[in-house]
Each structure stands twice: as structure tokens, then as C-alpha cells.
mmCIF file of C-alpha atoms in Angstrom:
data_model
loop_
_atom_site.group_PDB
_atom_site.id
_atom_site.type_symbol
_atom_site.label_atom_id
_atom_site.label_comp_id
_atom_site.label_asym_id
_atom_site.label_seq_id
_atom_site.Cartn_x
_atom_site.Cartn_y
_atom_site.Cartn_z
ATOM 1 C CA LEU W 1 125.249 12.504 29.155
ATOM 2 C CA PRO W 2 123.308 14.921 26.935
ATOM 3 C CA ALA W 3 120.701 17.197 28.475
ATOM 4 C CA PRO W 4 117.029 16.164 28.447
ATOM 5 C CA ASP W 5 114.799 17.487 25.674
ATOM 6 C CA TYR W 6 113.439 20.860 26.865
ATOM 7 C CA GLU W 7 111.582 21.848 23.698
ATOM 8 C CA SER W 8 108.212 21.221 25.346
ATOM 9 C CA ASN W 9 109.028 23.969 27.877
ATOM 10 C CA GLN W 10 109.638 26.605 25.203
ATOM 11 C CA GLY W 11 106.255 28.303 25.378
ATOM 12 C CA TYR W 12 107.380 31.130 23.124
ATOM 13 C CA ARG W 13 107.616 28.616 20.259
ATOM 14 C CA ARG W 14 103.928 27.763 20.498
ATOM 15 C CA ALA W 15 101.114 28.992 18.283
ATOM 16 C CA ALA W 16 100.223 32.671 18.035
ATOM 17 C CA PRO W 17 99.183 34.838 19.737
ATOM 18 C CA LEU W 18 101.021 33.548 22.824
ATOM 19 C CA GLY W 19 104.051 32.385 20.862
ATOM 20 C CA ILE W 20 105.741 32.955 17.509
ATOM 21 C CA ASP W 21 104.327 29.817 15.836
ATOM 22 C CA ALA W 22 107.840 28.533 15.209
ATOM 23 C CA ASP W 23 106.863 25.027 14.150
ATOM 24 C CA TYR W 24 104.345 26.275 11.595
ATOM 25 C CA GLY W 25 106.838 28.814 10.292
ATOM 26 C CA GLN W 26 109.339 26.078 9.543
ATOM 27 C CA PHE W 27 107.150 24.714 6.765
ATOM 28 C CA PHE W 28 108.489 27.637 4.705
ATOM 29 C CA SER W 29 111.811 27.737 2.869
ATOM 30 C CA GLY W 30 114.549 29.579 4.743
ATOM 31 C CA SER W 31 112.631 29.691 8.009
ATOM 32 C CA ARG W 32 115.268 27.666 9.877
ATOM 33 C CA GLY W 33 117.809 30.386 9.219
ATOM 34 C CA GLU W 34 119.708 28.556 6.526
ATOM 35 C CA GLY W 35 121.950 30.875 4.531
ATOM 36 C CA THR W 36 121.737 33.658 7.130
ATOM 37 C CA THR W 37 124.326 34.836 9.655
ATOM 38 C CA ILE W 38 123.328 36.340 13.011
ATOM 39 C CA VAL W 39 125.876 38.730 14.538
ATOM 40 C CA ASP W 40 125.177 39.080 18.253
ATOM 41 C CA VAL W 41 126.367 41.996 20.411
ATOM 42 C CA GLU W 42 126.575 41.180 24.112
ATOM 43 C CA THR W 43 128.989 40.915 27.022
ATOM 44 C CA GLY W 44 129.812 37.264 26.446
ATOM 45 C CA TRP W 45 128.693 33.743 25.779
ATOM 46 C CA THR W 46 129.535 30.220 26.857
ATOM 47 C CA HIS W 47 130.418 29.579 23.236
ATOM 48 C CA ASP W 48 131.236 25.898 23.781
ATOM 49 C CA HIS W 49 127.881 25.120 25.430
ATOM 50 C CA GLU W 50 126.595 21.774 24.162
ATOM 51 C CA ASP W 51 123.410 23.264 22.712
ATOM 52 C CA ILE W 52 124.999 26.047 20.633
ATOM 53 C CA ARG W 53 128.615 25.024 19.983
ATOM 54 C CA HIS W 54 127.723 23.632 16.558
ATOM 55 C CA LYS W 55 127.281 27.255 15.482
ATOM 56 C CA SER W 56 129.047 29.430 18.062
ATOM 57 C CA LEU W 57 132.351 27.732 18.899
ATOM 58 C CA ASN W 58 135.132 30.353 18.567
ATOM 59 C CA GLN W 59 133.040 32.503 16.226
ATOM 60 C CA PHE W 60 134.211 35.812 17.698
ATOM 61 C CA VAL W 61 134.724 39.019 15.731
ATOM 62 C CA GLY W 62 136.132 42.347 16.806
ATOM 63 C CA LEU W 63 137.595 43.282 20.176
ATOM 64 C CA ALA W 64 140.216 40.844 21.381
ATOM 65 C CA GLY W 65 139.983 39.293 24.810
ATOM 66 C CA ALA W 66 139.018 36.124 26.576
ATOM 67 C CA PRO W 67 135.354 35.253 26.024
ATOM 68 C CA TYR W 68 133.272 36.136 29.034
ATOM 69 C CA PRO W 69 130.927 33.208 29.693
ATOM 70 C CA TRP W 70 127.614 34.665 30.785
ATOM 71 C CA ASP W 71 124.151 33.162 30.887
ATOM 72 C CA HIS W 72 122.248 35.905 29.047
ATOM 73 C CA GLY W 73 124.125 35.780 25.756
ATOM 74 C CA THR W 74 124.187 31.992 25.916
ATOM 75 C CA ALA W 75 120.439 31.822 26.520
ATOM 76 C CA VAL W 76 119.647 34.134 23.608
ATOM 77 C CA LEU W 77 121.748 32.031 21.243
ATOM 78 C CA GLY W 78 119.895 28.995 22.577
ATOM 79 C CA GLU W 79 116.581 30.587 21.604
ATOM 80 C CA LEU W 80 117.998 31.282 18.147
ATOM 81 C CA VAL W 81 120.272 28.378 17.209
ATOM 82 C CA GLY W 82 119.845 25.704 19.903
ATOM 83 C CA GLU W 83 120.650 22.470 18.094
ATOM 84 C CA ASP W 84 117.734 20.438 16.749
ATOM 85 C CA ASN W 85 118.791 17.125 18.280
ATOM 86 C CA ALA W 86 116.166 16.152 20.905
ATOM 87 C CA SER W 87 118.472 17.480 23.641
ATOM 88 C CA GLY W 88 118.260 20.832 25.411
ATOM 89 C CA VAL W 89 116.351 23.603 23.635
ATOM 90 C CA LYS W 90 115.466 23.925 19.975
ATOM 91 C CA GLY W 91 116.431 27.186 18.327
ATOM 92 C CA SER W 92 113.872 29.000 16.241
ATOM 93 C CA VAL W 93 116.423 29.457 13.423
ATOM 94 C CA HIS W 94 118.794 26.653 14.335
ATOM 95 C CA GLN W 95 120.438 26.453 10.913
ATOM 96 C CA ALA W 96 121.623 30.074 10.921
ATOM 97 C CA ASP W 97 125.323 30.778 11.356
ATOM 98 C CA VAL W 98 126.541 32.877 14.284
ATOM 99 C CA LEU W 99 129.177 35.526 14.915
ATOM 100 C CA MET W 100 129.704 37.204 18.291
ATOM 101 C CA SER W 101 130.896 40.776 18.911
ATOM 102 C CA SER W 102 131.620 41.377 22.594
ATOM 103 C CA HIS W 103 131.955 44.722 24.337
ATOM 104 C CA LEU W 104 133.934 42.856 27.029
ATOM 105 C CA GLY W 105 131.774 44.225 29.828
ATOM 106 C CA SER W 106 132.742 47.853 29.208
ATOM 107 C CA VAL W 107 130.113 50.461 28.365
ATOM 108 C CA ALA W 108 132.821 52.412 26.532
ATOM 109 C CA ASN W 109 133.232 49.517 24.093
ATOM 110 C CA ILE W 110 129.554 49.269 23.124
ATOM 111 C CA PRO W 111 129.708 51.635 20.104
ATOM 112 C CA THR W 112 132.756 49.806 18.738
ATOM 113 C CA ALA W 113 131.185 46.375 19.270
ATOM 114 C CA ILE W 114 128.047 47.468 17.408
ATOM 115 C CA ALA W 115 130.048 48.920 14.515
ATOM 116 C CA ILE W 116 132.089 45.704 14.251
ATOM 117 C CA ALA W 117 128.915 43.622 14.196
ATOM 118 C CA ALA W 118 127.317 45.763 11.503
ATOM 119 C CA ASN W 119 130.438 45.563 9.364
ATOM 120 C CA ALA W 120 130.624 41.778 9.785
ATOM 121 C CA ALA W 121 127.077 41.286 8.518
ATOM 122 C CA ASN W 122 126.203 40.975 4.849
ATOM 123 C CA PRO W 123 122.986 42.191 3.203
ATOM 124 C CA GLY W 124 120.171 39.930 4.391
ATOM 125 C CA ASP W 125 122.009 39.014 7.597
ATOM 126 C CA VAL W 126 120.845 39.898 11.098
ATOM 127 C CA VAL W 127 122.474 42.004 13.822
ATOM 128 C CA VAL W 128 121.094 41.516 17.335
ATOM 129 C CA LEU W 129 121.839 44.306 19.823
ATOM 130 C CA GLU W 130 121.446 42.705 23.237
ATOM 131 C CA VAL W 131 122.755 45.878 24.818
ATOM 132 C CA GLN W 132 121.329 48.926 26.548
ATOM 133 C CA CYS W 133 123.030 52.253 27.119
ATOM 134 C CA TYR W 134 123.203 54.998 29.733
ATOM 135 C CA SER W 135 123.398 58.785 29.555
ATOM 136 C CA SER W 136 121.975 61.868 31.256
ATOM 137 C CA ALA W 137 118.555 60.938 29.828
ATOM 138 C CA PRO W 138 116.405 58.437 31.775
ATOM 139 C CA SER W 139 118.442 55.258 31.625
ATOM 140 C CA PRO W 140 118.962 52.580 30.571
ATOM 141 C CA HIS W 141 117.637 53.268 27.093
ATOM 142 C CA PRO W 142 118.188 51.930 23.556
ATOM 143 C CA CYS W 143 121.748 52.518 22.426
ATOM 144 C CA GLU W 144 120.691 54.400 19.310
ATOM 145 C CA TYR W 145 120.000 57.414 21.551
ATOM 146 C CA ASP W 146 123.711 58.050 20.946
ATOM 147 C CA ALA W 147 124.127 59.865 17.626
ATOM 148 C CA ALA W 148 127.154 57.823 16.526
ATOM 149 C CA ILE W 149 125.414 54.519 17.280
ATOM 150 C CA PHE W 150 122.269 55.731 15.517
ATOM 151 C CA ALA W 151 124.354 56.492 12.417
ATOM 152 C CA THR W 152 126.010 53.066 12.567
ATOM 153 C CA VAL W 153 122.645 51.301 12.789
ATOM 154 C CA GLN W 154 121.089 53.451 10.072
ATOM 155 C CA THR W 155 124.005 52.713 7.744
ATOM 156 C CA ALA W 156 123.598 48.985 8.397
ATOM 157 C CA THR W 157 119.863 48.939 7.702
ATOM 158 C CA ALA W 158 120.285 51.094 4.591
ATOM 159 C CA ALA W 159 122.720 48.428 3.358
ATOM 160 C CA GLY W 160 120.085 45.713 3.742
ATOM 161 C CA LYS W 161 121.129 44.332 7.108
ATOM 162 C CA HIS W 162 118.337 43.563 9.568
ATOM 163 C CA VAL W 163 119.028 45.089 12.991
ATOM 164 C CA PHE W 164 117.026 44.016 16.041
ATOM 165 C CA ALA W 165 117.669 46.219 19.064
ATOM 166 C CA ALA W 166 116.728 45.895 22.714
ATOM 167 C CA ALA W 167 114.498 48.658 24.035
ATOM 168 C CA GLY W 168 116.224 48.420 27.431
ATOM 169 C CA ASN W 169 115.181 47.514 30.947
ATOM 170 C CA GLY W 170 114.512 50.888 32.549
ATOM 171 C CA ALA W 171 110.684 50.968 32.678
ATOM 172 C CA ASN W 172 111.010 54.278 30.829
ATOM 173 C CA ASN W 173 108.558 55.831 28.377
ATOM 174 C CA LEU W 174 110.611 56.482 25.249
ATOM 175 C CA ASP W 175 107.995 59.028 24.122
ATOM 176 C CA SER W 176 108.959 61.244 27.078
ATOM 177 C CA GLY W 177 110.203 64.720 26.234
ATOM 178 C CA ALA W 178 113.351 63.880 28.177
ATOM 179 C CA TYR W 179 114.614 62.081 25.055
ATOM 180 C CA GLY W 180 114.206 65.107 22.821
ATOM 181 C CA GLY W 181 112.149 63.234 20.242
ATOM 182 C CA LEU W 182 115.028 60.917 19.381
ATOM 183 C CA PHE W 183 112.714 57.892 19.558
ATOM 184 C CA ASP W 184 110.078 59.562 17.386
ATOM 185 C CA ARG W 185 110.127 58.155 13.858
ATOM 186 C CA ASN W 186 108.855 61.495 12.569
ATOM 187 C CA VAL W 187 112.137 62.968 13.805
ATOM 188 C CA ARG W 188 114.520 60.194 12.796
ATOM 189 C CA ASP W 189 114.408 56.473 12.070
ATOM 190 C CA SER W 190 117.382 54.112 12.142
ATOM 191 C CA GLY W 191 115.426 51.332 10.463
ATOM 192 C CA ALA W 192 116.079 48.966 13.375
ATOM 193 C CA VAL W 193 113.363 46.728 14.769
ATOM 194 C CA MET W 194 113.127 47.723 18.435
ATOM 195 C CA CYS W 195 111.982 45.040 20.845
ATOM 196 C CA GLY W 196 110.607 45.353 24.350
ATOM 197 C CA ALA W 197 109.855 42.632 26.886
ATOM 198 C CA SER W 198 106.512 41.078 27.740
ATOM 199 C CA ASP W 199 105.438 39.196 30.838
ATOM 200 C CA GLY W 200 105.760 35.730 29.312
ATOM 201 C CA GLY W 201 102.633 34.182 27.871
ATOM 202 C CA SER W 202 100.368 36.892 29.313
ATOM 203 C CA LEU W 203 101.717 39.301 26.659
ATOM 204 C CA ASN W 204 101.469 42.227 29.075
ATOM 205 C CA THR W 205 104.366 44.677 29.153
ATOM 206 C CA ALA W 206 107.037 43.461 31.544
ATOM 207 C CA SER W 207 107.357 45.802 34.520
ATOM 208 C CA PHE W 208 111.028 46.459 33.780
ATOM 209 C CA SER W 209 110.756 47.058 30.030
ATOM 210 C CA ASN W 210 111.052 50.415 28.338
ATOM 211 C CA TYR W 211 108.015 51.196 26.206
ATOM 212 C CA GLY W 212 106.602 53.704 23.718
ATOM 213 C CA THR W 213 105.524 54.176 20.114
ATOM 214 C CA ARG W 214 109.049 53.484 18.807
ATOM 215 C CA LEU W 215 108.783 49.800 19.791
ATOM 216 C CA ASP W 216 107.955 47.367 16.999
ATOM 217 C CA ALA W 217 107.838 44.011 18.743
ATOM 218 C CA HIS W 218 108.319 42.190 22.011
ATOM 219 C CA GLY W 219 109.863 39.006 23.302
ATOM 220 C CA TRP W 220 109.062 37.055 26.421
ATOM 221 C CA GLY W 221 110.840 38.613 29.386
ATOM 222 C CA PHE W 222 109.768 35.890 31.826
ATOM 223 C CA GLN W 223 109.382 32.110 31.681
ATOM 224 C CA VAL W 224 111.886 31.845 28.841
#
């Protein structure tokens, strides 16, 4: 049996300012994601899940290996492309196509997975970096702290690809001197949209989210 219709529980779809006003947005041409490909970087996805398989089934690029079915990547694709069929969730851009670039659970593979995703995207497409990175600086932090990853992201955005990057879940202030100004746009700017996490509909900063002037946007970190 198909899942019940959960769209009514998707508070982040509701009207602004508590949500993204998804239903209103879909009065506009292209707002369902049609003609756009989203390349997602994560550990793994249950790519044959009933709510996303119409877009995600076997759509892997890059590093070879068995897909690692994990709830986080699956949930994010549900928010994006969950099928509009009165069952399960409804994706905000449910007509977009999907590609998936896994780092296979290895931190060492993250730079490669990001580069593969950026190369797989065309101008106007979207790259989602659901990853956070670690170093001697307060961690976890956004992966573009790494110079090679920064260059990869900057090259992608300069080529017209829209990169959305996680700020990371370290409760760290990215304006801290410990980062050497690498999250200061007056020092350098990759062009990525950096997203933190908010406390659901309250719109307060989630206790675990990194924060600072480099952040451009937020998504619900609770009650999703």
C-alpha cells in the first residue's frame, strides 16, 4: 500500500516567513524544477524509496560502490523531489532531475565527490553539498575551508552552476579568527549559497548550527 499523504505536515512549505511559500511559488514557470538537474553530495540514499525513485533510481555519478542507504540523503531528496502524487511528502521542486555523488562514508573522498558533482552539473543546474568537513580549525565547518574544495566550488559557480553548501553542525562562529578570514567575503568568495539550520518554525538559530556573516540562508533543522 502507498504511504499516507504527509504534505500537510510539511510546515516548511507554508507561507513566509515561517516557510518558503512553496505553493505560491509554483504559480511561476519553472518553479517545480522542470528542466533543472540537482546533483546531491552525501554519504548515500535509499534511491529506490517510493517517494523519490521516479527521479533518483540508479542515478549515481562518480565513485563506484554499493549505494549506502541512509535516512539523511533520502530525506533531503524527499524535500526536493518527493513525488506529487498524494502519497508521502511533496517535493518543493518535484519535477527536477537528480544525480547523486557519494563520498561512500569516507572523509577522504569528499573533495572528489564534490568535484564530480560540479562537473556533472550544467550551467543553471544545482549542486547541493550536504557535507561538512574537519580540520585543525574548529570543526565541523563548511568544506570550502579547504583550498582545493574552495577552488572547485568557485569554478562551478563561475560557470553558472548554483552551489548550495551546508554551514555545518558544529555550533561554531565562522567569523572567528580561528578560520583566518576564510569565511569573510572581503577575503574570498566561492559564490556558493551557504545555509545554516534554524529551530523549525521558530526561525531561531538551531543550537547545533554553525553561524556567522558568511551564511546566506537557513533551512529547518527540526520538525522537518
